[in-house]
Short mmCIF file of C-alpha atoms in Angstrom, two decimals:
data_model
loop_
_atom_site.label_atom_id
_atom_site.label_comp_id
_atom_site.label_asym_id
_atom_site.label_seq_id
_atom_site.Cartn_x
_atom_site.Cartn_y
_atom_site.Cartn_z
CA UNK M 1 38.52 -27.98 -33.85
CA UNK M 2 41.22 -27.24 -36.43
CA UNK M 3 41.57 -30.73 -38.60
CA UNK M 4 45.02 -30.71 -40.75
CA UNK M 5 43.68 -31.08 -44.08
CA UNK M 6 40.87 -32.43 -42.90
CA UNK M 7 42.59 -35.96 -41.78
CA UNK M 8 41.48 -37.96 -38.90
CA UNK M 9 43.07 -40.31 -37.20
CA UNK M 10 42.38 -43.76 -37.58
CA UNK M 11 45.47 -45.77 -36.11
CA UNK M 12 48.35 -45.06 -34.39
CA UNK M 13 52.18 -46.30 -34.87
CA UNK M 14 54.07 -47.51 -32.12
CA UNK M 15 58.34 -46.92 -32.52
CA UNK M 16 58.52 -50.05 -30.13
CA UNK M 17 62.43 -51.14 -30.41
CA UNK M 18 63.67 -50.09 -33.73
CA UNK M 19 67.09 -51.20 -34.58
CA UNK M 20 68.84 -53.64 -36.83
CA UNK M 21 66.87 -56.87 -37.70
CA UNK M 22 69.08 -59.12 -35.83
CA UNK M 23 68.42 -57.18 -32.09
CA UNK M 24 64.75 -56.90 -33.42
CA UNK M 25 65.11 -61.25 -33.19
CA UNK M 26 66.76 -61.49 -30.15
CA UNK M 27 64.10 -59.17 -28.61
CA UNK M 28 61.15 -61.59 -30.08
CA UNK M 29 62.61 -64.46 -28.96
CA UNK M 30 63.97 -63.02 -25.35
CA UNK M 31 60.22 -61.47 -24.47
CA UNK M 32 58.46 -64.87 -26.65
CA UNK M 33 60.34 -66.70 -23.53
CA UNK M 34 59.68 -64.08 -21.28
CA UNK M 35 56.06 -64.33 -21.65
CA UNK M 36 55.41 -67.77 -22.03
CA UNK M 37 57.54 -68.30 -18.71
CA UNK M 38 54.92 -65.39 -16.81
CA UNK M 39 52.16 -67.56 -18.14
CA UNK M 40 53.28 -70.81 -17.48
CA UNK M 41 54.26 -69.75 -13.88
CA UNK M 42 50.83 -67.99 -12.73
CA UNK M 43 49.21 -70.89 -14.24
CA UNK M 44 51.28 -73.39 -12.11
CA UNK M 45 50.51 -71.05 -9.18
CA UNK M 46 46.99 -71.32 -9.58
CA UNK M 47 46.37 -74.47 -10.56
CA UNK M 48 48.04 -75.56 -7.39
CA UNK M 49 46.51 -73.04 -4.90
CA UNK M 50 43.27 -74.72 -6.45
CA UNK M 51 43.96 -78.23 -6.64
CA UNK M 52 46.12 -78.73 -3.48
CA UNK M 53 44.44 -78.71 0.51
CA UNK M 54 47.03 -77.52 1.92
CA UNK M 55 47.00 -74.34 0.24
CA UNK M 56 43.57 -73.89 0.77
CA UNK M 57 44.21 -70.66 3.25
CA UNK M 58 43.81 -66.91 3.20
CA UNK M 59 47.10 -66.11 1.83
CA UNK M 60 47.64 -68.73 -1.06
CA UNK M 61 43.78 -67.62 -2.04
CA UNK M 62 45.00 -64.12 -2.43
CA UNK M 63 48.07 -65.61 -4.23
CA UNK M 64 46.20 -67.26 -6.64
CA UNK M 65 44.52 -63.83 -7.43
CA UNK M 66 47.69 -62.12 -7.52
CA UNK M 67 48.96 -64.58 -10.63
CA UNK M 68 45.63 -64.60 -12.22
CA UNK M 69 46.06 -60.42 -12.47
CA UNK M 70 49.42 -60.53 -13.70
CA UNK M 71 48.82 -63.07 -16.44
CA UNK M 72 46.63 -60.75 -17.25
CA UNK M 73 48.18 -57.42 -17.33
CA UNK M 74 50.92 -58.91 -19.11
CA UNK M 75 48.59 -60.84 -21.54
CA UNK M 76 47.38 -57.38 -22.28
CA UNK M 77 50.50 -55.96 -23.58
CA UNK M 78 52.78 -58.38 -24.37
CA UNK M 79 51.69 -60.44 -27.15
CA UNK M 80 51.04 -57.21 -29.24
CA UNK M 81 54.66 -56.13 -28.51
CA UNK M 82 55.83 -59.67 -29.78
CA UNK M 83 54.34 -59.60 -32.97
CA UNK M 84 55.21 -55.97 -33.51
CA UNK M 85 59.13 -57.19 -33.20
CA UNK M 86 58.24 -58.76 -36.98
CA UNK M 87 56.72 -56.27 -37.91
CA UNK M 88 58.03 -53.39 -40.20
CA UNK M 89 54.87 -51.36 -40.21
CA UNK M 90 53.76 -50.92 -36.01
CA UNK M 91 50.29 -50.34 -36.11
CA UNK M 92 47.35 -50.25 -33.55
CA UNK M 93 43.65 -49.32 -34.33
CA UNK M 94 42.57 -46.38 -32.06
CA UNK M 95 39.66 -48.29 -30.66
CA UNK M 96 42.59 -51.13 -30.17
CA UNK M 97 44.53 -48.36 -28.20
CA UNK M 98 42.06 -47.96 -26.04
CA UNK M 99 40.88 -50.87 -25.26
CA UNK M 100 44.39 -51.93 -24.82
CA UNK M 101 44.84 -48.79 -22.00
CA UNK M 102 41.77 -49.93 -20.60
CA UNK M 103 42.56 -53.41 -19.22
CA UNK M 104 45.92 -52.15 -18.79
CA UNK M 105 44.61 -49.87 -15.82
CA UNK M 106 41.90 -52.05 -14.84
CA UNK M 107 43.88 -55.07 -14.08
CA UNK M 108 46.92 -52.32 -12.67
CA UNK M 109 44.17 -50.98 -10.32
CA UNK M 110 43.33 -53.92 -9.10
CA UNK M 111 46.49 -55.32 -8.87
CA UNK M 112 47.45 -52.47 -6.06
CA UNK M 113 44.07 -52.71 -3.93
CA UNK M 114 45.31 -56.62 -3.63
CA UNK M 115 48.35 -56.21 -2.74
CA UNK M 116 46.94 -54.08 0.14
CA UNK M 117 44.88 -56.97 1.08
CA UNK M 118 48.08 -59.45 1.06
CA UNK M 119 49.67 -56.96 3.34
CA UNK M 120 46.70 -57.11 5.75
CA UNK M 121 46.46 -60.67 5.66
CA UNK M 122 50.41 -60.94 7.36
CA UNK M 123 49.60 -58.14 9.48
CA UNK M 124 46.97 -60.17 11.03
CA UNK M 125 48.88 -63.60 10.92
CA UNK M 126 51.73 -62.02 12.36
CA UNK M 127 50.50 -59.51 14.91
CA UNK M 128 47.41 -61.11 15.92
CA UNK M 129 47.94 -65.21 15.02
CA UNK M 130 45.25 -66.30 17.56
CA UNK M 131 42.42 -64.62 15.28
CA UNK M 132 43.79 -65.29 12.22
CA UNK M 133 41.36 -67.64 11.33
CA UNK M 134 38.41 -65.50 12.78
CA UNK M 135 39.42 -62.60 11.11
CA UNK M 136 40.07 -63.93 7.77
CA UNK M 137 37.01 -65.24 6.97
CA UNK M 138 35.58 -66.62 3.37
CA UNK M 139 33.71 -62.89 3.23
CA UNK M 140 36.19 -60.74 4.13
CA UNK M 141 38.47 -62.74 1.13
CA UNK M 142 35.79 -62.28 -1.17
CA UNK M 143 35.24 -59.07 -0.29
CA UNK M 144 38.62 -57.79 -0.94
CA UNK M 145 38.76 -59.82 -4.08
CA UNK M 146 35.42 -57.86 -5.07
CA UNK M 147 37.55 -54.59 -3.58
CA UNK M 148 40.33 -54.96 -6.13
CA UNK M 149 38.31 -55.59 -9.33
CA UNK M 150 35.98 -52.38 -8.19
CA UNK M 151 39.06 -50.25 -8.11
CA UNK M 152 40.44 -51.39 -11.18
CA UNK M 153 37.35 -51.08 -12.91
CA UNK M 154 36.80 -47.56 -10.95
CA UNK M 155 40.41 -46.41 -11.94
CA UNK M 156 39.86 -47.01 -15.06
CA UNK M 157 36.26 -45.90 -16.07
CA UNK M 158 37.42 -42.47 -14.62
CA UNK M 159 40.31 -42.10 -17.17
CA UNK M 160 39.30 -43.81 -20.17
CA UNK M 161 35.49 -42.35 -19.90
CA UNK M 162 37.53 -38.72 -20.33
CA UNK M 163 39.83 -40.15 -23.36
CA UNK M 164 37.70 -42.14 -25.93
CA UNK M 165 36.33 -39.38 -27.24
CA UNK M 166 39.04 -37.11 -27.72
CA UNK M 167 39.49 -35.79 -31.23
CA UNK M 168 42.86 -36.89 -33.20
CA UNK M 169 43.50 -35.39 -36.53
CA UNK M 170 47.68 -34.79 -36.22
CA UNK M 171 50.81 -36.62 -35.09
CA UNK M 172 50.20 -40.21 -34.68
CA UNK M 173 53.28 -41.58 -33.46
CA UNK M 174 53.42 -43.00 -29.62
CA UNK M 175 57.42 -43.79 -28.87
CA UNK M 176 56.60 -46.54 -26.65
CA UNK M 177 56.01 -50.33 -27.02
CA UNK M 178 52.30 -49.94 -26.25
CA UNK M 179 49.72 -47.58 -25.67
CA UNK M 180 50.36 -45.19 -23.11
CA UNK M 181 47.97 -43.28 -21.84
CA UNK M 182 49.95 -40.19 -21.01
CA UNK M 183 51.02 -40.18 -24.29
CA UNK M 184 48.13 -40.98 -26.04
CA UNK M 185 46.36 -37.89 -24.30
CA UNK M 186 49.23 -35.34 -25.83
CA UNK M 187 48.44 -36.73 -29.48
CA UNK M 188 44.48 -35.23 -29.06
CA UNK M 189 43.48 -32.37 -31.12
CA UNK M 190 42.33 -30.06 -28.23
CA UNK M 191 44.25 -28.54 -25.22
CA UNK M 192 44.35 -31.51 -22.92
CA UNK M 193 46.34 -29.50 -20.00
CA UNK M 194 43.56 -30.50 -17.44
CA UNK M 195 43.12 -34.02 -18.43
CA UNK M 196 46.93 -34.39 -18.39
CA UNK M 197 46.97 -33.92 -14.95
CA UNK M 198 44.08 -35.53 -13.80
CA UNK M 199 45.48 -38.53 -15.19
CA UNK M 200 48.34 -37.47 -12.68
CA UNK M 201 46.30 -37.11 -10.02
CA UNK M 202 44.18 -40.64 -10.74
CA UNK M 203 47.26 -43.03 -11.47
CA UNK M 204 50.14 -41.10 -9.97
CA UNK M 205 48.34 -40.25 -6.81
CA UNK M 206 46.64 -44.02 -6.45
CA UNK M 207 50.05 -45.61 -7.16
CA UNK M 208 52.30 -43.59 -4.56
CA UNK M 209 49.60 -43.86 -2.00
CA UNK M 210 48.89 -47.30 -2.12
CA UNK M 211 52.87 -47.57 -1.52
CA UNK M 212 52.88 -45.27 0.84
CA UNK M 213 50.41 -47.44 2.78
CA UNK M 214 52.16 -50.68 2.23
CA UNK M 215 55.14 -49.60 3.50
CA UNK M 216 53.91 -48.36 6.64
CA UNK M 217 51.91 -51.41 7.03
CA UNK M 218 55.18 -53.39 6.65
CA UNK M 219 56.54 -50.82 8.98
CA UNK M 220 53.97 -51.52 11.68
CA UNK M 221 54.13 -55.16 11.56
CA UNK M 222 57.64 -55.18 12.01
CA UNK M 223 57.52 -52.81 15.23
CA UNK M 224 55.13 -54.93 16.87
CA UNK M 225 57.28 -58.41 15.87
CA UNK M 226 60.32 -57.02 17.80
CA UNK M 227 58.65 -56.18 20.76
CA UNK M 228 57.56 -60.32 20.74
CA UNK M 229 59.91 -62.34 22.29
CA UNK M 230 63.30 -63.27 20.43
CA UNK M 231 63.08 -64.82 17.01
CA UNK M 232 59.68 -62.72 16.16
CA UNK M 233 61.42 -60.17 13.75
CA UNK M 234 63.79 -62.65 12.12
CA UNK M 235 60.30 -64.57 11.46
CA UNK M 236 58.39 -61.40 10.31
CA UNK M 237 61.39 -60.29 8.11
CA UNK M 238 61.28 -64.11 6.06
CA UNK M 239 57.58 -63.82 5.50
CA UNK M 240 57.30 -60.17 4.66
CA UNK M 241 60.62 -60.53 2.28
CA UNK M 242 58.58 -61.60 -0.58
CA UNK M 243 55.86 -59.10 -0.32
CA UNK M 244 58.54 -56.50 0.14
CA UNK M 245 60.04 -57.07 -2.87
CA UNK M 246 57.19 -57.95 -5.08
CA UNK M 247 55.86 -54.49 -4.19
CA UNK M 248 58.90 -52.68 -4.52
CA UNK M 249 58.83 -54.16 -8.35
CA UNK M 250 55.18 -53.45 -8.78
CA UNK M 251 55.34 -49.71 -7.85
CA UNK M 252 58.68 -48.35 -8.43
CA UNK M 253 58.68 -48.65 -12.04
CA UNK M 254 55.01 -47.70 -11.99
CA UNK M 255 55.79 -44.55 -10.00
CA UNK M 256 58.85 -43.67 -11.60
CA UNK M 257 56.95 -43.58 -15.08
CA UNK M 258 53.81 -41.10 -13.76
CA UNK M 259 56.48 -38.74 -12.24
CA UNK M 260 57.53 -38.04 -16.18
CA UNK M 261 54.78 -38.79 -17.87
CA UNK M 262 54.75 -36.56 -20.73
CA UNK M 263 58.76 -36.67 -21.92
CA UNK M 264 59.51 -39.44 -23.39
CA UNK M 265 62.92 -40.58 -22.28
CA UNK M 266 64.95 -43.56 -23.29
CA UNK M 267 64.26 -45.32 -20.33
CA UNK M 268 60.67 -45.44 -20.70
CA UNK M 269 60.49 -48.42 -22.43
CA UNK M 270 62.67 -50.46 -20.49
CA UNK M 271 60.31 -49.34 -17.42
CA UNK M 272 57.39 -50.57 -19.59
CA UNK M 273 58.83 -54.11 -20.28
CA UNK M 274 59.83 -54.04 -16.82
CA UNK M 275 56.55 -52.98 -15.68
CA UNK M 276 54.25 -55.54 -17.85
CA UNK M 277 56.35 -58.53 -18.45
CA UNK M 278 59.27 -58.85 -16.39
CA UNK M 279 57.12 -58.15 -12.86
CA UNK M 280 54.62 -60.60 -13.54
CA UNK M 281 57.40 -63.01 -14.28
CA UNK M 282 58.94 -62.44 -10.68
CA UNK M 283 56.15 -62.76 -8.66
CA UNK M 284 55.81 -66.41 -8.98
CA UNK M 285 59.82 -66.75 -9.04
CA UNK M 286 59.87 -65.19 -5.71
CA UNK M 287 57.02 -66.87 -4.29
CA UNK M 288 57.95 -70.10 -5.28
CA UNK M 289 61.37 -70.36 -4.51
CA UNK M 290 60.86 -68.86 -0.83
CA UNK M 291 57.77 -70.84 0.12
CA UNK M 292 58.57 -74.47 0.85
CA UNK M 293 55.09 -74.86 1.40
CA UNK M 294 54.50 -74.26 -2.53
CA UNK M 295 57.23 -76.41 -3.21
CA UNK M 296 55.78 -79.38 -1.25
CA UNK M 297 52.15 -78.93 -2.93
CA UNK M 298 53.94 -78.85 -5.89
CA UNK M 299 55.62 -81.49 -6.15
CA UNK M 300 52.78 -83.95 -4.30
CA UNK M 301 50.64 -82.37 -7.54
CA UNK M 302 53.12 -84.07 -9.60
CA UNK M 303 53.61 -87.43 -7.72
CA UNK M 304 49.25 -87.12 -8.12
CA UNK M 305 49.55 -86.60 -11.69
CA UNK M 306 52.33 -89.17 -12.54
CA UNK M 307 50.46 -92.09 -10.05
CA UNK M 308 47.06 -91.39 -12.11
CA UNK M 309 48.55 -91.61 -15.42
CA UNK M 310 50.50 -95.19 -14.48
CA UNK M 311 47.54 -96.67 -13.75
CA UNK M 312 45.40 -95.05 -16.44
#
């Protein structure tokens, strides 16, 4: 291994949004409210799916999963990026760089497998309502939930087991907002041509087939809803709406990114923000304000909470 002047590594800088101080405050407080909006939300999500009975079915429990990953993913990323705004000097620890890329694929991995499962779970209530029940059992919830967090922890393991011990002794410099493990890999010492597209193959691959799938599951259920009698694809199209879009989010900017992966283009970062903190911001948006039902548990939480304190 040829080591310039002997130098290793130790930390890496991240460019993040440079510009004049004054954009560099409206970005802190713009992704400050961002975030604490994405956690606030998939809190309120949960805490209701828990708390309230009538949410207390398959598709709220795999709701309630759904927030709980992206609260995380974003927690993963985000805060870092908000401090960094005040910072002159953007700085992360190599071990902090990977443990950051870790979680980042880990909860993204798991993230897709359950949004598989969510698509499964309105196949079933849709095309075959009679079973519903049957089919979506306690275990076959848990399983999938066990699924998901497999994957992740799969998807990642595979990558990450291949990149923490990569030598770097040169350019330091990652022109992103966080660590990305694309360009991480280029920043290594060795020739890292195979890796590079293994890494390809692993997220790229698991990413556009996972879409693939959703869409044709999507596809499917809508085929068999308009051969139902009339109002069954005007019905499908209202409950699938949300997933649609939440899954169009999810994997579009997540595709888009592993088609480039190695050029750095000024987009990139706007796909990241989009990616890791505006996403898990619109999940609950869009599941809120299209699901009466979440509204109504919602706001009989409330009426709970503001009864029990009065006569506290």
């Amino acid at each position: 291994m040829d080591l310039k002047n002997g130098s290793v590594v130790t930390e890496f800088i991240l460019l993040g949004f440079s510009g004049q101080w004054e954009l560099q405050i409206f970005f802190f407080v713009t992704f400050s409210l961002t975030y604490s909006a994405t956690v606030l939300g998939n809190t309120l999500i949960m805490v209701t799916v828990t708390f309230s009975s009538t949410l207390h079915s398959p598709m709220y429990f795999l709701l309630g999963n759904l927030s709980f990953l992206d609260m995380c993913l974003s927690t993963v990323t985000m805060p870092k990026m908000i401090t960094d705004l005040l910072n002159e000097h953007k700085t992360v620890s190599i071990w902090g760089c990977m443990t950051q890329m870790f979680f980042m694929h880990f909860f993204g991995g798991a993230e897709m497998t359950l949004l598989i499962a969510m698509a499964f779970d309105r196949y079933v209530a849709i095309c075959k309502p009679l079973h519903y029940r049957t089919i979506m059992s306690h275990r076959l919830l848990s399983g999938f939930v066990i699924l998901s967090w497999t994957t992740g922890f799969v998807h990642t393991m595979s990558q990450m087991v291949l990149t923490v011990n990569l030598p770097f002794c040169g350019p330091n410099v990652i022109d992103n907002i966080f660590c990305d493990l694309p360009l991480v890999i280029k920043l290594a010492c060795v020739d890292t041509y195979t890796l590079e597209f293994f890494v390809i193959a692993d997220s790229g691959l698991l990413s556009f087939t996972c879409f693939i799938l959703l869409l044709v599951s999507y596809a499917v259920v809508l085929i068999t809803a308009q051969q139902r009698p009339s109002g069954g694809l005007s019905k499908a199209l209202s409950t699938l709406s949300a997933h649609i879009i939440v899954v169009t989010l999810f994997f579009g900017p997540c595709i888009f990114i592993y088609v480039w992966p190695f050029n750095s283009f000024a987009g990139n970062k706007v796909l990241a923000v989009f990616y890791t903190g505006i996403t898990p911001l619109l999940n609950p948006i869009i599941y809120t304000l299209r699901n009466q039902k979440m509204q109504g548990a919602m706001g009989k939480l409330r009426f709970q909470h503001v009864i029990s304190t009065q006569n506290f």
